[in-house]
Amino acid sequence: MSIQPLLNYINKHITLTDKEAEILASKVTVRKYLKGQYVVQQGDVCKIECFVVKGCTKMFHVDEAGQEHVVMFSVEDWWTGDMGSFITQTPADFNVQCIENSELILFHHDTIEALYTEIPKLERFFRLIIERAFAASQKRIVRNFSLSAKDRYLYFKNQYPEIEQRIPQYMVASYLGITKEFLSKIKSEIALEA
Amino acid sequence: MSIQPLLNYINKHITLTDKEAEILASKVTVRKYLKGQYVVQQGDVCKIECFVVKGCTKMFHVDEAGQEHVVMFSVEDWWTGDMGSFITQTPADFNVQCIENSELILFHHDTIEALYTEIPKLERFFRLIIERAFAASQKRIVRNFSLSAKDRYLYFKNQYPEIEQRIPQYMVASYLGITKEFLSKIKSEIALEA
């Protein structure tokens, strides 16, 4: 398995030499996961940040009452991992689970500093993609406050049409912060309006 | 006005030479704002990212019904600005307003690339602080779903005790996604329990 999809993605932001691409390949791991398999488990220290080559993952928190709260889905060319746990090496607040058979490229906590030292322009690459992720996250906080559940659903559907098709409805409901019954009601309403 | 508070902050993460500190000083602006003054206005393109030397700002979105939704407060040694607008140079979704007389250090969109070129280690600096901000933002999304309003308030109060003292209650309520009447009720309940 090659890291070519990751190189293609990185080369949209910065230009790696062949030598740098080789160094990168030597320090990351390409790994397959089955549907249902956990990549990160809440309570464990998260040792990896992951690039999704193929498949789909969900990142979610289980609260004290045992309820799941989905914070993010990741498909091809997206990233996943518990960033807070990864950077502080403290127990993860989130699980990352594959909801399809998936292929991920893993960046490891114990070699990422060596990667930054050997390929300093990766600092720029990760700065650029995390800026984008942070901006998206702030907008989501506001949508959760300011939009109705129906408008949040329509936003999700319009923004990520291909993701909605791939994900069970109860997970979409969790991502939107509503019950699956309420999502079902919203979808019926929308169908009637169409 | 000097950029020393910014240099002290940066030096916790990376080490700048005197020459680099001089370059930095030549490309940022130290600016005072009065309480009430806007730093960024929703709908305008955000041209700056700001380090707070002194004072307190709120970042908020005004929805179509005219309601304010506070997404972030920033005090000394924190940052503010509409990151999404700054990186894409599209109209801002957020306002940034000073809620105290404030002193900010502004990084400008039209010189930040030159800064990264002349001081490449700033890529690392900004990567590190944005990683932290992104992780905090993801945790907040989950708290907003999984915690009751009362527990969200207690978390805010414990996490940022000095900030809560400095901010009008109706803004705290907006940050928590509740009305100020409901916050007032929560605080009475907590007082009775104490």
Short mmCIF file of C-alpha atoms in Angstrom, two decimals:
data_model
loop_
_atom_site.label_atom_id
_atom_site.label_comp_id
_atom_site.label_asym_id
_atom_site.label_seq_id
_atom_site.Cartn_x
_atom_site.Cartn_y
_atom_site.Cartn_z
CA MET A 1 0.00 0.00 0.00
CA SER A 2 1.45 3.37 -0.99
CA ILE A 3 1.12 6.82 0.55
CA GLN A 4 0.42 8.36 -2.87
CA PRO A 5 -3.07 9.67 -1.93
CA LEU A 6 -1.49 11.50 1.02
CA LEU A 7 1.28 12.92 -1.21
CA ASN A 8 -1.31 14.14 -3.71
CA TYR A 9 -3.17 15.85 -0.89
CA ILE A 10 -0.04 17.40 0.63
CA ASN A 11 1.13 18.64 -2.77
CA LYS A 12 -1.99 20.81 -3.02
CA HIS A 13 -0.56 22.85 -0.14
CA ILE A 14 3.24 22.53 -0.25
CA THR A 15 5.79 20.88 -2.58
CA LEU A 16 7.71 17.89 -1.27
CA THR A 17 10.91 16.69 -2.94
CA ASP A 18 11.26 12.97 -3.73
CA LYS A 19 13.68 12.67 -0.82
CA GLU A 20 11.14 14.29 1.56
CA ALA A 21 8.37 12.03 0.28
CA GLU A 22 10.62 9.05 1.07
CA ILE A 23 11.29 10.30 4.61
CA LEU A 24 7.56 10.79 5.10
CA ALA A 25 6.78 7.30 3.83
CA SER A 26 9.31 5.86 6.28
CA LYS A 27 7.61 7.51 9.28
CA VAL A 28 3.91 6.97 8.69
CA THR A 29 1.92 3.72 8.62
CA VAL A 30 -0.72 2.70 6.11
CA ARG A 31 -3.30 0.57 7.88
CA LYS A 32 -6.57 -1.11 7.03
CA TYR A 33 -9.48 -1.25 9.45
CA LEU A 34 -12.72 -3.17 9.27
CA LYS A 35 -16.12 -1.55 9.65
CA GLY A 36 -16.78 -1.24 13.38
CA GLN A 37 -13.11 -1.25 14.36
CA TYR A 38 -11.85 1.46 16.73
CA VAL A 39 -8.93 3.67 15.72
CA VAL A 40 -8.89 5.71 18.95
CA GLN A 41 -10.64 4.82 22.20
CA GLN A 42 -11.96 7.35 24.70
CA GLY A 43 -9.88 7.16 27.88
CA ASP A 44 -6.73 5.91 26.10
CA VAL A 45 -4.00 8.36 25.15
CA CYS A 46 -4.30 9.11 21.42
CA LYS A 47 -0.96 8.33 19.78
CA ILE A 48 -1.99 8.97 16.18
CA GLU A 49 -3.41 11.52 13.79
CA CYS A 50 -4.97 9.91 10.71
CA PHE A 51 -5.44 10.75 7.06
CA VAL A 52 -8.35 8.91 5.46
CA VAL A 53 -7.35 7.23 2.18
CA LYS A 54 -10.53 5.22 1.86
CA GLY A 55 -13.65 4.65 3.95
CA CYS A 56 -15.41 6.68 6.59
CA THR A 57 -14.85 7.24 10.31
CA LYS A 58 -16.87 8.91 13.03
CA MET A 59 -15.40 10.68 16.02
CA PHE A 60 -17.69 10.67 19.04
CA HIS A 61 -17.83 11.17 22.78
CA VAL A 62 -19.78 8.91 25.11
CA ASP A 63 -21.17 10.89 28.05
CA GLU A 64 -21.70 9.70 31.62
CA ALA A 65 -25.22 8.57 30.81
CA GLY A 66 -23.80 6.38 28.02
CA GLN A 67 -25.08 8.55 25.21
CA GLU A 68 -23.04 9.01 22.00
CA HIS A 69 -22.31 12.50 20.64
CA VAL A 70 -20.80 12.58 17.15
CA VAL A 71 -18.49 15.53 16.62
CA MET A 72 -17.07 14.69 13.18
CA PHE A 73 -17.26 12.32 10.23
CA SER A 74 -14.18 11.87 8.03
CA VAL A 75 -14.13 10.46 4.51
CA GLU A 76 -11.46 10.35 1.79
CA ASP A 77 -8.89 13.20 2.01
CA TRP A 78 -10.03 14.21 5.49
CA TRP A 79 -8.34 13.78 8.83
CA THR A 80 -9.30 12.28 12.14
CA GLY A 81 -7.89 11.73 15.62
CA ASP A 82 -8.35 13.27 19.06
CA MET A 83 -6.18 16.36 18.60
CA GLY A 84 -6.46 17.43 22.26
CA SER A 85 -5.24 14.04 23.48
CA PHE A 86 -2.56 13.82 20.78
CA ILE A 87 -0.95 17.17 21.59
CA THR A 88 -1.14 16.84 25.38
CA GLN A 89 -0.76 13.02 25.62
CA THR A 90 -3.59 12.86 28.11
CA PRO A 91 -6.60 10.47 27.92
CA ALA A 92 -8.81 10.96 24.87
CA ASP A 93 -12.27 12.51 25.18
CA PHE A 94 -13.28 10.92 21.90
CA ASN A 95 -13.54 7.59 20.14
CA VAL A 96 -12.73 7.25 16.46
CA GLN A 97 -14.50 4.29 14.88
CA CYS A 98 -14.66 3.12 11.27
CA ILE A 99 -18.20 3.04 9.94
CA GLU A 100 -17.01 1.47 6.68
CA ASN A 101 -14.01 -0.73 5.90
CA SER A 102 -11.31 1.93 5.84
CA GLU A 103 -7.71 2.58 4.95
CA LEU A 104 -5.91 5.23 6.99
CA ILE A 105 -2.41 6.70 7.01
CA LEU A 106 -1.24 7.15 10.58
CA PHE A 107 1.10 9.88 11.84
CA HIS A 108 2.63 8.72 15.14
CA HIS A 109 3.20 10.91 18.17
CA ASP A 110 6.63 9.41 18.80
CA THR A 111 7.95 10.22 15.32
CA ILE A 112 6.08 13.39 14.38
CA GLU A 113 8.67 15.71 15.92
CA ALA A 114 11.38 13.96 13.88
CA LEU A 115 9.20 14.50 10.80
CA TYR A 116 8.91 18.23 11.55
CA THR A 117 12.68 18.41 12.04
CA GLU A 118 13.51 16.56 8.83
CA ILE A 119 10.76 18.20 6.73
CA PRO A 120 10.21 21.65 8.27
CA LYS A 121 7.70 22.61 5.58
CA LEU A 122 5.28 20.12 7.15
CA GLU A 123 4.85 22.76 9.87
CA ARG A 124 3.30 24.96 7.19
CA PHE A 125 1.20 22.13 5.78
CA PHE A 126 -0.32 21.23 9.13
CA ARG A 127 -0.79 24.89 10.07
CA LEU A 128 -2.81 25.42 6.89
CA ILE A 129 -5.07 22.42 7.34
CA ILE A 130 -5.64 22.99 11.05
CA GLU A 131 -6.52 26.65 10.44
CA ARG A 132 -9.22 25.45 8.09
CA ALA A 133 -10.47 22.83 10.55
CA PHE A 134 -10.55 25.38 13.37
CA ALA A 135 -12.51 27.88 11.28
CA ALA A 136 -15.04 25.16 10.36
CA SER A 137 -15.35 24.17 14.01
CA GLN A 138 -16.11 27.73 15.13
CA LYS A 139 -18.80 28.05 12.48
CA ARG A 140 -20.33 24.80 13.65
CA ILE A 141 -20.55 26.06 17.24
CA VAL A 142 -22.54 29.03 16.02
CA ARG A 143 -24.79 26.99 13.74
CA ASN A 144 -25.64 24.74 16.67
CA PHE A 145 -26.85 27.79 18.59
CA SER A 146 -28.38 29.88 15.86
CA LEU A 147 -30.01 27.42 13.45
CA SER A 148 -33.05 25.25 14.01
CA ALA A 149 -32.50 21.47 13.86
CA LYS A 150 -34.14 21.48 10.44
CA ASP A 151 -31.79 24.16 9.12
CA ARG A 152 -28.79 22.34 10.63
CA TYR A 153 -29.86 19.21 8.79
CA LEU A 154 -30.33 21.08 5.50
CA TYR A 155 -26.90 22.68 5.93
CA PHE A 156 -25.30 19.28 6.53
CA LYS A 157 -27.11 17.73 3.57
CA ASN A 158 -26.12 20.56 1.22
CA GLN A 159 -22.56 20.87 2.46
CA TYR A 160 -21.78 17.15 2.52
CA PRO A 161 -24.26 15.44 0.16
CA GLU A 162 -22.00 12.44 -0.44
CA ILE A 163 -21.37 11.91 3.28
CA GLU A 164 -25.05 11.90 4.22
CA GLN A 165 -25.63 8.99 1.83
CA ARG A 166 -22.97 6.88 3.52
CA ILE A 167 -23.99 7.30 7.14
CA PRO A 168 -26.76 5.65 9.17
CA GLN A 169 -29.47 8.13 10.08
CA TYR A 170 -29.04 7.72 13.84
CA MET A 171 -25.43 8.92 13.48
CA VAL A 172 -26.51 11.94 11.45
CA ALA A 173 -29.04 12.69 14.21
CA SER A 174 -26.30 12.45 16.85
CA TYR A 175 -24.08 14.79 14.80
CA LEU A 176 -26.96 17.27 14.66
CA GLY A 177 -27.62 16.94 18.40
CA ILE A 178 -31.14 15.56 17.97
CA THR A 179 -32.89 12.18 18.32
CA LYS A 180 -33.31 9.93 15.31
CA GLU A 181 -37.09 10.23 15.69
CA PHE A 182 -36.83 14.00 15.41
CA LEU A 183 -34.56 13.72 12.35
CA SER A 184 -37.10 11.39 10.79
CA LYS A 185 -39.86 13.96 11.44
CA ILE A 186 -37.73 16.72 9.88
CA LYS A 187 -37.12 14.61 6.78
CA SER A 188 -40.83 13.90 6.40
CA GLU A 189 -41.56 17.62 6.61
CA ILE A 190 -38.95 18.37 3.96
CA ALA A 191 -40.35 15.62 1.72
CA LEU A 192 -43.83 17.15 2.01
CA GLU A 193 -42.51 20.59 1.09
CA ALA A 194 -40.73 19.29 -2.03
CA MET B 1 3.93 50.67 22.83
CA SER B 2 6.14 47.60 22.55
CA ILE B 3 5.44 44.07 21.35
CA GLN B 4 7.20 42.60 24.42
CA PRO B 5 4.06 40.77 25.74
CA LEU B 6 3.76 39.04 22.35
CA LEU B 7 7.46 38.13 22.35
CA ASN B 8 7.15 36.68 25.86
CA TYR B 9 4.21 34.60 24.69
CA ILE B 10 5.93 33.42 21.49
CA ASN B 11 9.09 32.50 23.40
CA LYS B 12 7.13 29.96 25.41
CA HIS B 13 6.76 27.98 22.17
CA ILE B 14 9.74 28.83 19.94
CA THR B 15 12.90 30.93 20.29
CA LEU B 16 13.19 34.09 18.22
CA THR B 17 16.53 35.79 17.62
CA ASP B 18 16.79 39.56 18.21
CA LYS B 19 16.83 40.04 14.45
CA GLU B 20 13.64 37.98 14.05
CA ALA B 21 11.94 39.90 16.86
CA GLU B 22 12.81 43.12 15.01
CA ILE B 23 11.33 41.80 11.76
CA LEU B 24 8.19 40.77 13.62
CA ALA B 25 7.89 44.19 15.27
CA SER B 26 8.15 45.85 11.85
CA LYS B 27 5.23 43.84 10.44
CA VAL B 28 2.62 43.91 13.22
CA THR B 29 0.68 46.84 14.65
CA VAL B 30 0.02 47.61 18.29
CA ARG B 31 -3.36 49.28 18.58
CA LYS B 32 -5.63 50.54 21.33
CA TYR B 33 -9.40 50.16 21.22
CA LEU B 34 -12.07 51.64 23.44
CA LYS B 35 -14.71 49.55 25.15
CA GLY B 36 -17.47 48.99 22.59
CA GLN B 37 -15.23 49.44 19.57
CA TYR B 38 -15.31 46.82 16.79
CA VAL B 39 -12.13 45.08 15.69
CA VAL B 40 -13.80 42.92 13.04
CA GLN B 41 -17.28 43.41 11.58
CA GLN B 42 -19.48 40.61 10.29
CA GLY B 43 -19.84 40.94 6.51
CA ASP B 44 -16.47 42.68 6.06
CA VAL B 45 -13.42 40.67 5.01
CA CYS B 46 -11.28 40.08 8.10
CA LYS B 47 -7.77 41.37 7.37
CA ILE B 48 -6.28 40.77 10.81
CA GLU B 49 -5.58 38.16 13.45
CA CYS B 50 -5.12 39.69 16.91
CA PHE B 51 -3.13 38.95 20.05
CA VAL B 52 -4.68 40.47 23.18
CA VAL B 53 -2.11 42.41 25.23
CA LYS B 54 -4.66 43.98 27.55
CA GLY B 55 -8.45 44.01 27.84
CA CYS B 56 -11.17 41.65 26.72
CA THR B 57 -12.94 41.00 23.43
CA LYS B 58 -15.95 38.94 22.42
CA MET B 59 -16.39 37.25 19.09
CA PHE B 60 -20.02 36.81 18.10
CA HIS B 61 -22.36 36.11 15.22
CA VAL B 62 -25.61 37.98 14.68
CA ASP B 63 -28.22 35.69 13.14
CA GLU B 64 -30.98 36.63 10.70
CA ALA B 65 -33.39 37.31 13.55
CA GLY B 66 -30.88 39.79 14.99
CA GLN B 67 -29.84 37.61 17.90
CA GLU B 68 -26.24 37.59 19.13
CA HIS B 69 -24.36 34.28 19.60
CA VAL B 70 -21.04 34.58 21.42
CA VAL B 71 -18.51 32.01 20.27
CA MET B 72 -15.40 33.18 22.16
CA PHE B 73 -14.07 35.63 24.73
CA SER B 74 -10.39 36.61 24.59
CA VAL B 75 -8.38 38.18 27.41
CA GLU B 76 -4.65 38.78 27.91
CA ASP B 77 -2.40 36.30 26.03
CA TRP B 78 -5.29 34.98 23.95
CA TRP B 79 -6.06 35.48 20.29
CA THR B 80 -9.06 36.68 18.34
CA GLY B 81 -10.16 37.25 14.75
CA ASP B 82 -12.41 35.51 12.24
CA MET B 83 -10.02 32.76 11.13
CA GLY B 84 -12.33 31.50 8.37
CA SER B 85 -12.60 34.95 6.82
CA PHE B 86 -8.89 35.66 7.32
CA ILE B 87 -7.67 32.54 5.52
CA THR B 88 -10.20 32.66 2.66
CA GLN B 89 -10.56 36.47 2.43
CA THR B 90 -14.32 36.14 2.20
CA PRO B 91 -16.86 38.09 4.31
CA ALA B 92 -16.65 37.46 8.04
CA ASP B 93 -19.32 35.44 9.86
CA PHE B 94 -18.32 37.03 13.13
CA ASN B 95 -17.89 40.37 14.84
CA VAL B 96 -15.05 40.98 17.26
CA GLN B 97 -15.87 43.75 19.74
CA CYS B 98 -13.95 45.05 22.74
CA ILE B 99 -15.89 44.70 25.98
CA GLU B 100 -13.17 46.57 27.90
CA ASN B 101 -10.67 49.20 26.78
CA SER B 102 -8.18 46.92 25.03
CA GLU B 103 -4.73 46.83 23.50
CA LEU B 104 -4.21 44.36 20.66
CA ILE B 105 -1.31 43.38 18.43
CA LEU B 106 -2.52 42.93 14.87
CA PHE B 107 -1.09 40.48 12.31
CA HIS B 108 -2.08 41.69 8.83
CA HIS B 109 -3.20 39.46 5.99
CA ASP B 110 -1.12 41.37 3.45
CA THR B 111 2.15 40.91 5.35
CA ILE B 112 1.71 37.57 7.09
CA GLU B 113 3.11 35.57 4.17
CA ALA B 114 6.24 37.74 4.22
CA LEU B 115 6.48 37.07 7.96
CA TYR B 116 6.32 33.30 7.36
CA THR B 117 8.98 33.61 4.65
CA GLU B 118 11.33 35.71 6.76
CA ILE B 119 10.71 33.82 10.02
CA PRO B 120 9.81 30.25 8.99
CA LYS B 121 9.63 29.08 12.60
CA LEU B 122 6.45 31.14 12.96
CA GLU B 123 4.80 28.35 10.97
CA ARG B 124 5.54 26.07 13.93
CA PHE B 125 4.39 28.66 16.45
CA PHE B 126 1.03 29.20 14.79
CA ARG B 127 0.58 25.47 14.17
CA LEU B 128 1.02 24.80 17.89
CA ILE B 129 -1.41 27.44 19.07
CA ILE B 130 -4.05 26.65 16.45
CA GLU B 131 -3.87 22.93 17.29
CA ARG B 132 -4.69 23.85 20.87
CA ALA B 133 -7.53 26.16 19.81
CA PHE B 134 -8.98 23.49 17.51
CA ALA B 135 -8.89 20.86 20.25
CA ALA B 136 -10.66 23.24 22.65
CA SER B 137 -13.27 24.01 20.02
CA GLN B 138 -14.06 20.32 19.44
CA LYS B 139 -14.49 19.77 23.17
CA ARG B 140 -16.83 22.72 23.34
CA ILE B 141 -19.04 21.28 20.57
CA VAL B 142 -19.43 18.12 22.62
CA ARG B 143 -20.07 19.94 25.90
CA ASN B 144 -22.83 21.91 24.21
CA PHE B 145 -24.53 18.62 23.28
CA SER B 146 -23.77 16.48 26.29
CA LEU B 147 -23.88 18.81 29.31
CA SER B 148 -26.90 20.51 30.82
CA ALA B 149 -26.91 24.33 30.79
CA LYS B 150 -26.09 24.26 34.50
CA ASP B 151 -23.07 21.99 33.97
CA ARG B 152 -21.92 24.13 31.03
CA TYR B 153 -22.07 27.18 33.28
CA LEU B 154 -20.15 25.40 36.08
CA TYR B 155 -17.52 24.28 33.56
CA PHE B 156 -17.11 27.83 32.24
CA LYS B 157 -16.94 29.25 35.78
CA ASN B 158 -14.32 26.72 36.90
CA GLN B 159 -12.27 26.82 33.72
CA TYR B 160 -12.22 30.61 33.35
CA PRO B 161 -12.95 32.07 36.81
CA GLU B 162 -11.20 35.38 36.06
CA ILE B 163 -13.05 35.81 32.76
CA GLU B 164 -16.49 35.27 34.25
CA GLN B 165 -15.87 38.18 36.65
CA ARG B 166 -15.13 40.56 33.79
CA ILE B 167 -18.09 39.82 31.53
CA PRO B 168 -21.72 40.99 31.71
CA GLN B 169 -24.05 38.12 32.54
CA TYR B 170 -26.07 38.42 29.33
CA MET B 171 -22.89 37.74 27.34
CA VAL B 172 -22.07 34.70 29.46
CA ALA B 173 -25.63 33.48 28.80
CA SER B 174 -25.15 33.98 25.05
CA TYR B 175 -21.83 32.05 25.18
CA LEU B 176 -23.65 29.20 26.96
CA GLY B 177 -26.50 29.27 24.43
CA ILE B 178 -29.18 30.18 27.00
CA THR B 179 -31.21 33.26 27.94
CA LYS B 180 -29.98 35.58 30.68
CA GLU B 181 -33.13 34.76 32.69
CA PHE B 182 -32.24 31.07 32.58
CA LEU B 183 -28.64 31.80 33.62
CA SER B 184 -29.97 33.85 36.51
CA LYS B 185 -32.16 30.91 37.58
CA ILE B 186 -29.17 28.51 37.36
CA LYS B 187 -27.08 30.83 39.51
CA SER B 188 -29.84 31.07 42.15
CA GLU B 189 -30.03 27.27 42.26
CA ILE B 190 -26.26 27.01 42.70
CA ALA B 191 -26.34 29.65 45.46
CA LEU B 192 -29.02 27.66 47.31
CA GLU B 193 -26.94 24.46 47.06
CA ALA B 194 -23.81 26.14 48.45
#
